[in-house]
Tab-separated table of C-alpha atoms and ligand atoms in Angstrom:
chain	number	residue	atom	x	y	z
A	1	MET	CA	129.067	48.475	82.536
A	2	LYS	CA	127.767	49.767	79.075
A	3	ILE	CA	125.257	52.565	78.840
A	4	TYR	CA	122.645	52.488	76.183
A	5	ASP	CA	121.132	55.634	74.729
A	6	VAL	CA	117.708	53.794	74.655
A	7	ILE	CA	116.616	50.334	75.595
A	8	ILE	CA	112.860	49.064	74.553
A	9	LEU	CA	111.477	46.431	76.309
A	10	GLY	CA	109.367	44.484	74.156
A	11	ALA	CA	110.256	43.348	70.590
A	12	GLY	CA	106.437	43.259	69.600
A	13	ALA	CA	104.465	45.669	67.389
A	14	SER	CA	105.127	48.758	69.044
A	15	GLY	CA	108.444	48.351	70.322
A	16	LEU	CA	109.464	47.426	66.743
A	17	MET	CA	108.021	50.212	65.148
A	18	CYS	CA	109.436	52.682	67.678
A	19	ALA	CA	113.072	51.129	67.216
A	20	SER	CA	112.515	51.416	63.396
A	21	HIS	CA	112.180	55.150	63.715
A	22	LEU	CA	114.628	56.128	66.195
A	23	ASP	CA	117.749	57.792	65.042
A	24	ASN	CA	120.242	55.303	63.597
A	25	ASN	CA	123.022	57.218	65.554
A	26	LEU	CA	121.351	56.263	68.817
A	27	ASP	CA	122.878	53.148	70.897
A	28	ILE	CA	119.867	51.173	71.108
A	29	ALA	CA	118.808	47.527	72.439
A	30	ILE	CA	115.481	45.671	72.576
A	31	ILE	CA	114.901	42.832	75.196
A	32	ASP	CA	112.098	40.264	74.716
A	33	ALA	CA	111.147	37.531	76.616
A	34	ASN	CA	110.548	35.182	73.443
A	35	GLU	CA	112.975	33.588	71.239
A	36	LYS	CA	111.860	35.481	68.228
A	37	VAL	CA	110.247	38.796	67.448
A	38	ALA	CA	106.952	39.749	66.784
A	39	LYS	CA	105.211	36.663	68.010
A	40	LYS	CA	101.832	38.190	68.240
A	41	LEU	CA	102.213	40.049	64.980
A	42	LYS	CA	103.126	36.815	63.202
A	43	ILE	CA	99.866	34.978	64.305
A	44	SER	CA	97.380	37.823	64.196
A	45	GLY	CA	94.650	38.042	61.685
A	46	GLY	CA	94.715	34.550	60.958
A	47	GLY	CA	98.363	34.960	59.900
A	48	LYS	CA	97.703	37.775	57.763
A	49	CYS	CA	97.779	40.824	60.312
A	50	ASN	CA	94.830	42.961	60.176
A	51	VAL	CA	96.815	45.861	60.316
A	52	THR	CA	94.632	49.032	60.332
A	53	ASN	CA	90.952	49.837	59.218
A	54	VAL	CA	89.339	51.904	56.470
A	55	ALA	CA	88.066	54.392	59.286
A	56	VAL	CA	89.880	54.657	62.334
A	57	SER	CA	88.925	57.718	64.782
A	58	ALA	CA	88.981	57.895	68.691
A	59	ASP	CA	85.269	56.341	68.688
A	60	ASN	CA	86.933	53.119	68.030
A	61	TYR	CA	88.721	52.947	71.317
A	62	ASP	CA	88.031	52.482	75.075
A	63	GLY	CA	90.475	54.889	76.752
A	64	ASP	CA	91.233	58.742	76.824
A	65	MET	CA	89.763	60.113	73.715
A	66	ASP	CA	92.402	62.956	73.871
A	67	ILE	CA	95.564	60.957	73.552
A	68	VAL	CA	94.131	58.880	70.835
A	69	THR	CA	93.068	61.871	68.695
A	70	SER	CA	96.637	63.708	69.090
A	71	THR	CA	98.333	60.214	68.275
A	72	PHE	CA	96.308	59.737	65.200
A	73	ASP	CA	96.638	63.623	64.215
A	74	ALA	CA	100.316	62.913	64.278
A	75	PHE	CA	100.455	59.500	62.643
A	76	SER	CA	97.345	58.222	60.893
A	77	LYS	CA	96.224	55.145	59.278
A	78	ASP	CA	97.313	56.741	56.114
A	79	ASP	CA	100.602	57.703	57.328
A	80	LEU	CA	100.986	53.917	58.511
A	81	LEU	CA	99.629	52.635	54.653
A	82	GLN	CA	102.452	54.985	53.249
A	83	PHE	CA	105.237	53.638	55.661
A	84	LEU	CA	104.596	50.012	54.664
A	85	SER	CA	104.009	51.082	51.004
A	86	SER	CA	107.414	52.762	51.022
A	87	TYR	CA	108.567	48.959	51.674
A	88	GLY	CA	106.415	47.561	48.937
A	89	VAL	CA	103.696	46.282	51.344
A	90	ASN	CA	100.520	47.292	50.347
A	91	PRO	CA	97.570	45.523	52.548
A	92	GLU	CA	94.364	44.986	50.824
A	93	VAL	CA	90.860	45.770	52.079
A	94	ARG	CA	88.648	42.901	53.140
A	95	LYS	CA	84.998	43.245	53.754
A	96	ASP	CA	85.143	46.808	52.736
A	97	ARG	CA	86.963	47.607	55.984
A	98	TYR	CA	89.729	45.548	57.291
A	99	TYR	CA	93.434	46.037	55.726
A	100	PHE	CA	95.080	42.867	55.743
A	101	CYS	CA	98.543	41.715	54.452
A	102	LYS	CA	98.314	39.826	50.936
A	103	LYS	CA	100.413	36.969	51.889
A	104	SER	CA	101.387	36.861	55.464
A	105	SER	CA	102.179	39.137	58.461
A	106	ASP	CA	105.887	38.260	57.686
A	107	GLU	CA	105.487	41.249	54.867
A	108	ILE	CA	105.365	43.669	57.902
A	109	ILE	CA	107.773	41.564	60.566
A	110	ASP	CA	110.448	41.629	57.516
A	111	ILE	CA	110.259	45.365	57.168
A	112	PHE	CA	110.870	45.528	61.082
A	113	LYS	CA	113.649	43.002	60.872
A	114	GLU	CA	115.539	45.282	58.116
A	115	LYS	CA	114.977	48.286	59.943
A	116	THR	CA	116.352	47.169	63.197
A	117	ARG	CA	119.316	45.052	61.849
A	118	HIS	CA	121.561	47.566	63.653
A	119	ILE	CA	119.937	47.178	66.875
A	120	GLN	CA	121.367	44.924	69.716
A	121	LYS	CA	118.610	42.680	70.565
A	122	TYR	CA	118.308	40.405	73.846
A	123	LEU	CA	116.020	37.625	73.071
A	124	ASN	CA	114.679	34.838	75.400
A	125	THR	CA	115.292	37.494	77.847
A	126	LYS	CA	112.879	38.182	80.656
A	127	VAL	CA	112.381	41.568	82.278
A	128	LEU	CA	112.183	40.948	86.121
A	129	LYS	CA	112.249	44.711	87.159
A	130	VAL	CA	113.645	48.270	86.658
A	131	ILE	CA	115.050	50.730	88.846
A	132	LYS	CA	116.531	54.252	88.197
A	133	LYS	CA	119.697	55.281	89.845
A	134	ASP	CA	121.420	58.776	89.129
A	135	ASN	CA	119.038	59.263	86.057
A	136	ILE	CA	120.324	55.812	84.575
A	137	PHE	CA	117.730	52.953	84.491
A	138	GLU	CA	118.710	49.692	85.504
A	139	ILE	CA	116.893	46.594	84.046
A	140	LYS	CA	117.134	43.520	85.706
A	141	THR	CA	116.503	40.246	83.562
A	142	ASP	CA	116.723	36.854	83.988
A	143	LYS	CA	119.944	36.702	82.283
A	144	ASN	CA	121.671	40.108	82.934
A	145	THR	CA	121.499	43.674	83.943
A	146	LEU	CA	121.454	46.386	81.522
A	147	LYS	CA	121.578	50.254	81.570
A	148	THR	CA	120.249	52.782	79.627
A	149	LYS	CA	119.610	56.650	79.664
A	150	LYS	CA	116.016	56.566	78.279
A	151	LEU	CA	113.608	53.472	78.687
A	152	ILE	CA	110.614	52.651	76.448
A	153	VAL	CA	108.200	50.083	77.849
A	154	ALA	CA	106.416	48.372	74.956
A	155	THR	CA	105.574	45.177	76.773
A	156	GLY	CA	101.927	44.997	75.652
A	157	GLY	CA	99.110	43.315	77.521
A	158	LYS	CA	98.508	40.223	79.512
A	159	SER	CA	96.628	38.240	76.817
A	160	PHE	CA	97.919	35.011	75.368
A	161	THR	CA	100.569	34.220	77.970
A	162	ASN	CA	101.822	31.448	75.723
A	163	LEU	CA	103.234	34.236	73.306
A	164	GLY	CA	105.405	36.044	76.094
A	165	ALA	CA	102.779	38.109	77.377
A	166	SER	CA	102.858	39.413	80.979
A	167	ASP	CA	101.743	42.590	82.926
A	168	ILE	CA	105.476	43.435	83.542
A	169	GLY	CA	104.602	47.073	82.023
A	170	LEU	CA	102.243	47.557	84.890
A	171	SER	CA	104.502	46.337	87.551
A	172	ILE	CA	107.305	48.812	86.248
A	173	ALA	CA	104.669	51.703	85.878
A	174	LYS	CA	103.716	51.050	89.431
A	175	SER	CA	107.165	50.855	90.976
A	176	PHE	CA	107.651	54.309	89.588
A	177	GLY	CA	104.446	55.599	91.451
A	178	LEU	CA	102.384	55.656	88.132
A	179	LYS	CA	98.727	55.195	88.249
A	180	VAL	CA	97.782	52.066	86.346
A	181	LYS	CA	94.282	50.392	85.581
A	182	ASP	CA	94.694	46.691	86.204
A	183	PHE	CA	94.561	44.571	82.990
A	184	THR	CA	91.138	42.959	82.180
A	185	PRO	CA	90.461	40.585	79.123
A	186	ALA	CA	88.781	42.229	76.111
A	187	LEU	CA	88.038	41.309	72.514
A	188	VAL	CA	86.990	38.071	74.044
A	189	GLY	CA	83.933	35.731	73.910
A	190	LEU	CA	81.282	36.062	76.643
A	191	THR	CA	79.824	33.440	78.803
A	192	LEU	CA	76.209	33.332	79.526
A	193	GLN	CA	73.887	33.039	82.591
A	194	SER	CA	71.734	29.605	82.523
A	195	SER	CA	68.658	31.691	81.247
A	196	GLU	CA	70.536	31.953	77.799
A	197	PHE	CA	71.879	28.754	77.670
A	198	TRP	CA	69.479	28.406	74.631
A	199	MET	CA	72.260	30.292	72.695
A	200	LYS	CA	74.866	27.580	73.340
A	201	GLU	CA	72.735	24.919	71.731
A	202	LEU	CA	73.058	26.777	68.532
A	203	SER	CA	77.010	26.321	68.563
A	204	GLY	CA	78.474	26.975	65.245
A	205	LEU	CA	75.852	29.236	63.869
A	206	SER	CA	76.339	32.803	63.184
A	207	CYS	CA	74.439	35.874	62.221
A	208	TYR	CA	74.751	39.554	61.266
A	209	VAL	CA	73.288	41.661	64.387
A	210	HIS	CA	73.419	45.052	66.004
A	211	ILE	CA	74.666	44.818	69.410
A	212	LYS	CA	74.057	47.736	71.597
A	213	ILE	CA	75.849	48.373	74.849
A	214	GLY	CA	75.591	51.873	76.413
A	215	TYR	CA	75.978	54.562	73.900
A	216	LYS	CA	77.781	52.291	71.539
A	217	THR	CA	76.236	49.872	68.603
A	218	LEU	CA	78.376	47.193	67.173
A	219	LYS	CA	77.316	46.168	64.083
A	220	GLU	CA	78.753	42.849	62.904
A	221	GLU	CA	78.580	38.786	62.872
A	222	MET	CA	77.977	37.345	65.849
A	223	LEU	CA	78.761	33.578	66.610
A	224	PHE	CA	77.011	31.106	68.800
A	225	ALA	CA	79.892	28.992	70.527
A	226	HIS	CA	80.114	26.139	72.643
A	227	LYS	CA	81.050	28.085	75.678
A	228	GLY	CA	78.837	31.166	75.038
A	229	ILE	CA	78.833	34.053	72.281
A	230	SER	CA	81.538	34.888	70.209
A	231	GLY	CA	82.230	36.539	66.726
A	232	PRO	CA	83.360	39.889	65.739
A	233	ALA	CA	79.979	42.054	67.282
A	234	VAL	CA	80.535	40.274	70.580
A	235	LEU	CA	84.376	40.624	70.765
A	236	SER	CA	84.171	44.227	70.215
A	237	ALA	CA	80.993	44.580	72.484
A	238	SER	CA	83.173	42.813	75.177
A	239	LEU	CA	85.243	45.983	75.258
A	240	TYR	CA	82.485	48.131	76.373
A	241	TRP	CA	80.955	45.631	78.608
A	242	ARG	CA	81.612	45.901	82.432
A	243	LYS	CA	78.573	44.165	83.853
A	244	GLY	CA	74.970	44.379	83.199
A	245	ASP	CA	72.768	44.366	80.343
A	246	MET	CA	73.280	44.328	76.629
A	247	ASN	CA	70.798	44.264	73.793
A	248	ILE	CA	70.840	42.582	70.556
A	249	ASP	CA	68.947	43.256	67.348
A	250	PHE	CA	68.821	39.872	65.489
A	251	LEU	CA	67.048	41.782	62.398
A	252	PRO	CA	68.816	44.812	61.990
A	253	ASN	CA	68.128	44.995	58.457
A	254	ASP	CA	64.414	44.168	58.451
A	255	ASN	CA	61.310	45.315	60.339
A	256	ILE	CA	59.518	42.366	62.042
A	257	GLU	CA	56.036	44.086	61.827
A	258	LYS	CA	56.376	44.446	58.203
A	259	LEU	CA	57.598	40.638	57.669
A	260	ILE	CA	54.424	39.201	59.602
A	261	LYS	CA	52.252	41.568	58.092
A	262	ASN	CA	49.255	39.831	55.929
A	263	THR	CA	50.760	36.378	55.680
A	264	LYS	CA	49.487	33.052	56.449
A	265	LYS	CA	52.949	31.555	56.626
A	266	LYS	CA	54.541	30.285	59.985
A	267	LEU	CA	56.398	32.778	61.825
A	268	SER	CA	59.693	31.059	61.961
A	269	SER	CA	59.538	30.840	58.023
A	270	VAL	CA	59.417	34.672	57.422
A	271	ILE	CA	62.079	35.236	60.024
A	272	PRO	CA	65.340	35.579	57.528
A	273	LEU	CA	67.588	33.780	59.751
A	274	PRO	CA	68.654	30.126	59.834
A	275	LYS	CA	65.562	28.092	60.696
A	276	ARG	CA	67.247	26.631	63.955
A	277	LEU	CA	68.098	30.022	64.910
A	278	ALA	CA	64.733	31.417	64.378
A	279	VAL	CA	62.944	28.549	66.402
A	280	ALA	CA	65.214	29.312	69.119
A	281	ILE	CA	64.699	33.055	69.414
A	282	LEU	CA	61.059	32.470	69.379
A	283	GLU	CA	61.167	30.179	72.304
A	284	ALA	CA	63.557	32.753	74.096
A	285	LEU	CA	60.874	35.403	73.380
A	286	GLU	CA	58.014	33.190	74.425
A	287	VAL	CA	56.228	33.436	70.982
A	288	LYS	CA	54.420	30.458	69.571
A	289	ASP	CA	55.652	29.384	66.462
A	290	ILE	CA	52.221	29.748	64.596
A	291	GLU	CA	50.837	31.165	61.483
A	292	CYS	CA	51.616	34.978	61.657
A	293	LYS	CA	48.001	36.035	61.370
A	294	LYS	CA	46.936	34.338	64.605
A	295	LEU	CA	49.477	35.897	66.961
A	296	ASP	CA	47.855	37.415	69.900
A	297	LYS	CA	48.480	40.943	71.359
A	298	LYS	CA	50.743	39.550	73.769
A	299	SER	CA	53.054	37.390	71.448
A	300	LEU	CA	53.230	40.449	69.089
A	301	GLU	CA	54.702	42.608	71.719
A	302	ASN	CA	57.167	39.945	72.822
A	303	LEU	CA	58.014	39.366	69.210
A	304	LYS	CA	59.219	43.201	68.941
A	305	ASN	CA	62.150	42.328	71.104
A	306	ILE	CA	63.757	40.452	68.193
A	307	HIS	CA	64.930	43.828	67.616
A	308	SER	CA	66.051	44.489	71.112
A	309	TYR	CA	66.949	41.099	72.949
A	310	ARG	CA	68.268	42.093	76.376
A	311	PHE	CA	70.180	39.911	78.514
A	312	ALA	CA	73.490	40.102	80.954
A	313	PRO	CA	76.135	37.972	80.003
A	314	ALA	CA	77.664	36.223	82.842
A	315	GLY	CA	81.509	36.734	82.221
A	316	ASN	CA	84.082	36.229	79.725
A	317	PHE	CA	86.423	33.537	78.226
A	318	GLY	CA	89.569	35.023	79.905
A	319	PHE	CA	92.957	36.076	79.081
A	320	THR	CA	93.830	32.818	77.352
A	321	LYS	CA	91.125	33.628	74.810
A	322	ALA	CA	91.142	37.676	74.861
A	323	GLU	CA	92.836	39.291	71.948
A	324	VAL	CA	93.637	42.139	74.283
A	325	SER	CA	94.040	43.538	77.583
A	326	ARG	CA	91.658	46.530	78.614
A	327	GLY	CA	93.460	48.964	81.182
A	328	GLY	CA	97.201	49.732	81.563
A	329	VAL	CA	98.933	52.888	82.305
A	330	CYS	CA	96.796	55.778	82.688
A	331	SER	CA	97.170	58.258	80.232
A	332	ASP	CA	97.025	61.147	82.502
A	333	GLU	CA	100.462	60.044	83.663
A	334	LEU	CA	101.967	60.660	80.092
A	335	ASN	CA	102.728	63.420	77.890
A	336	HIS	CA	100.361	62.937	75.083
A	337	TYR	CA	102.794	64.244	72.561
A	338	THR	CA	105.557	61.915	73.603
A	339	PHE	CA	104.366	59.148	75.595
A	340	GLU	CA	107.022	60.012	78.308
A	341	ALA	CA	105.922	59.832	81.825
A	342	LEU	CA	105.196	63.423	83.154
A	343	ASP	CA	106.879	62.818	86.547
A	344	ILE	CA	109.781	60.447	85.562
A	345	GLU	CA	111.923	61.934	83.094
A	346	ASN	CA	113.277	59.498	80.038
A	347	LEU	CA	110.592	56.664	80.979
A	348	TYR	CA	107.830	56.094	78.183
A	349	PHE	CA	104.943	53.708	77.463
A	350	ILE	CA	103.539	52.801	74.317
A	351	GLY	CA	101.416	50.452	72.574
A	352	GLU	CA	98.798	48.338	74.557
A	353	VAL	CA	100.503	48.875	77.884
A	354	VAL	CA	98.751	52.300	78.021
A	355	ASP	CA	95.106	52.534	78.810
A	356	VAL	CA	93.999	52.632	75.368
A	357	THR	CA	92.295	49.639	73.782
A	358	GLY	CA	90.422	49.345	70.291
A	359	GLU	CA	87.816	47.516	68.695
A	360	LEU	CA	88.296	44.358	66.677
A	361	GLY	CA	89.388	45.269	63.049
A	362	GLY	CA	93.037	46.390	63.086
A	363	TYR	CA	92.565	49.115	65.515
A	364	ASN	CA	95.148	47.922	68.188
A	365	PHE	CA	97.941	47.544	65.586
A	366	GLN	CA	97.109	50.983	64.460
A	367	TRP	CA	97.493	52.272	68.244
A	368	ALA	CA	100.709	50.468	68.761
A	369	PHE	CA	102.054	51.854	65.553
A	370	SER	CA	101.032	55.263	65.891
A	371	SER	CA	101.952	55.680	69.559
A	372	ALA	CA	105.311	54.037	68.839
A	373	PHE	CA	105.871	56.409	66.096
A	374	VAL	CA	105.116	59.302	68.106
A	375	CYS	CA	107.196	58.508	70.946
A	376	ALA	CA	110.342	57.632	68.498
A	377	ASN	CA	109.544	61.135	66.707
A	378	SER	CA	110.071	63.012	70.036
A	379	ILE	CA	113.202	61.095	70.860
B	1	FAD	C1	95.619	35.906	68.703
B	1	FAD	C2	95.592	37.490	68.394
B	1	FAD	C3	95.412	38.023	67.147
B	1	FAD	C4	95.350	39.408	67.084
B	1	FAD	N1	95.197	40.006	65.933
B	1	FAD	C5	95.056	41.329	65.892
B	1	FAD	C6	94.861	41.989	64.416
B	1	FAD	O1	94.509	41.281	63.535
B	1	FAD	N2	94.834	43.191	64.373
B	1	FAD	C7	95.004	43.944	65.357
B	1	FAD	O2	94.975	45.359	65.254
B	1	FAD	N3	95.263	43.487	66.724
B	1	FAD	C8	95.371	42.051	66.879
B	1	FAD	N4	95.666	41.679	68.099
B	1	FAD	C9	96.007	42.476	69.189
B	1	FAD	C10	97.551	42.890	69.002
B	1	FAD	O3	98.392	41.783	68.820
B	1	FAD	C11	98.338	43.993	70.015
B	1	FAD	O4	97.375	44.729	70.619
B	1	FAD	C12	99.422	44.228	69.670
B	1	FAD	O5	100.432	43.334	69.236
B	1	FAD	C13	99.739	45.115	70.691
B	1	FAD	O6	101.310	45.715	70.791
B	1	FAD	P1	102.383	45.822	71.643
B	1	FAD	O7	103.711	46.093	71.081
B	1	FAD	O8	101.854	46.769	72.719
B	1	FAD	O9	102.535	44.456	72.509
B	1	FAD	P2	103.024	42.928	71.929
B	1	FAD	O10	102.916	42.977	70.256
B	1	FAD	O11	102.057	41.901	72.537
B	1	FAD	O12	104.455	42.979	72.184
B	1	FAD	C14	104.943	42.766	73.586
B	1	FAD	C15	106.195	42.152	73.583
B	1	FAD	O13	106.872	42.266	75.022
B	1	FAD	C16	107.240	41.267	75.485
B	1	FAD	N5	107.217	40.860	76.699
B	1	FAD	C17	106.150	40.744	77.766
B	1	FAD	N6	106.649	40.594	79.003
B	1	FAD	C18	107.719	40.666	78.862
B	1	FAD	C19	108.929	40.559	80.002
B	1	FAD	N7	108.708	40.406	81.184
B	1	FAD	N8	110.121	40.316	79.315
B	1	FAD	C20	110.632	40.499	78.142
B	1	FAD	N9	109.579	40.798	77.326
B	1	FAD	C21	108.304	40.921	77.609
B	1	FAD	C22	106.395	39.931	74.681
B	1	FAD	O14	107.118	38.777	74.575
B	1	FAD	C23	106.043	40.761	73.334
B	1	FAD	O15	106.840	40.261	72.374
B	1	FAD	C24	95.769	39.990	68.194
B	1	FAD	C25	96.025	39.639	69.447
B	1	FAD	C26	96.171	38.186	69.649
B	1	FAD	C27	96.378	37.624	70.835
């Protein structure tokens, strides 16, 4: 049976980036369960792939800071933009922060298709398990068994199973004795305890907030949804939320004490939020919507909490709605400069399957591409 030099499991963002940077003289194959490559990349960012962010640092990630820092030192967001530009793809900045493709994610996918044209692809092929015999990896799939000298696991996380996602990467890592953290949904909306159901009544409304969670502050829009709360601020906050309280400043750009000073206006009309939202927040804070001047001491105290509304979410919307999976192969099992498992020669893990997860805003593709480049470069 033929023995490949390198087999990559997963033709997603990291697998394709890695394949694109491996030496052309190597005999390489990619295996993917989907009938097409890059299915997640294709639909990402509303079909325009938010590929990276103007400011990328280890602070934007949940995971081991050391591996994130060394990976971005080796392949930064500028390196990524330069790589794309060398193929005529120049993403544009939106909202002063996010790099999106101008027309569609296909701009990036087409680069990968071109750069991996010479590589054997086994599509519609589901990886079931991997064993290592006499220094050769044997990959059992639902169609065949393939052999390789080096194996790169780029099978991503468990979110959006309808796009081929699975936790096979973690099963493979575990079968080789590597430590893993089980996947949990992240970049996902949060459900509410009954005391906070007032937020559900506001379904469809959104506002700019600061959400504080531990030492993190997420500054973005929050969306009130039928099932709970969502929107960019909440999605990023979900990355850091385990259980317990979070804190919302509904008026981060104003000061409520200044807004109500020396005015006879009704409270809800001086709060610079949609009226329905202002009224609902006042109710939740147990403050009567009366003339500002008539507020008693207790109401004034309660009102200050509009800058720090504390509550504990109930849970999250689950893997079917989560953009990414937190957890993965523990980074202390990997060489930070190659992504090779420290104890299993020639076995590599890259992309989302590694225990590094980014905030919303292009950080996860940046990680997928940077880790893939570092791995390919080392091979
Ligand atoms: C709806 C959505 C929108 C997103 N938008 C953005 C965005 O705009 N910006 C951003 O930075 N991130 C975004 N993300 C996250 C981003 O897509 C992922 O973090 C990124 O794709 C991870 O790359 P990866 O190569 O590790 O995994 P993936 O790109 O998920 O690739 C893994 C591949 O492995 C294959 N695979 C899995 N199991 C098996 C198996 N058993 N056998 C064979 N093949 C298998 C899968 O089919 C898949 O093709 C989004 C995610 C979703 C779900």
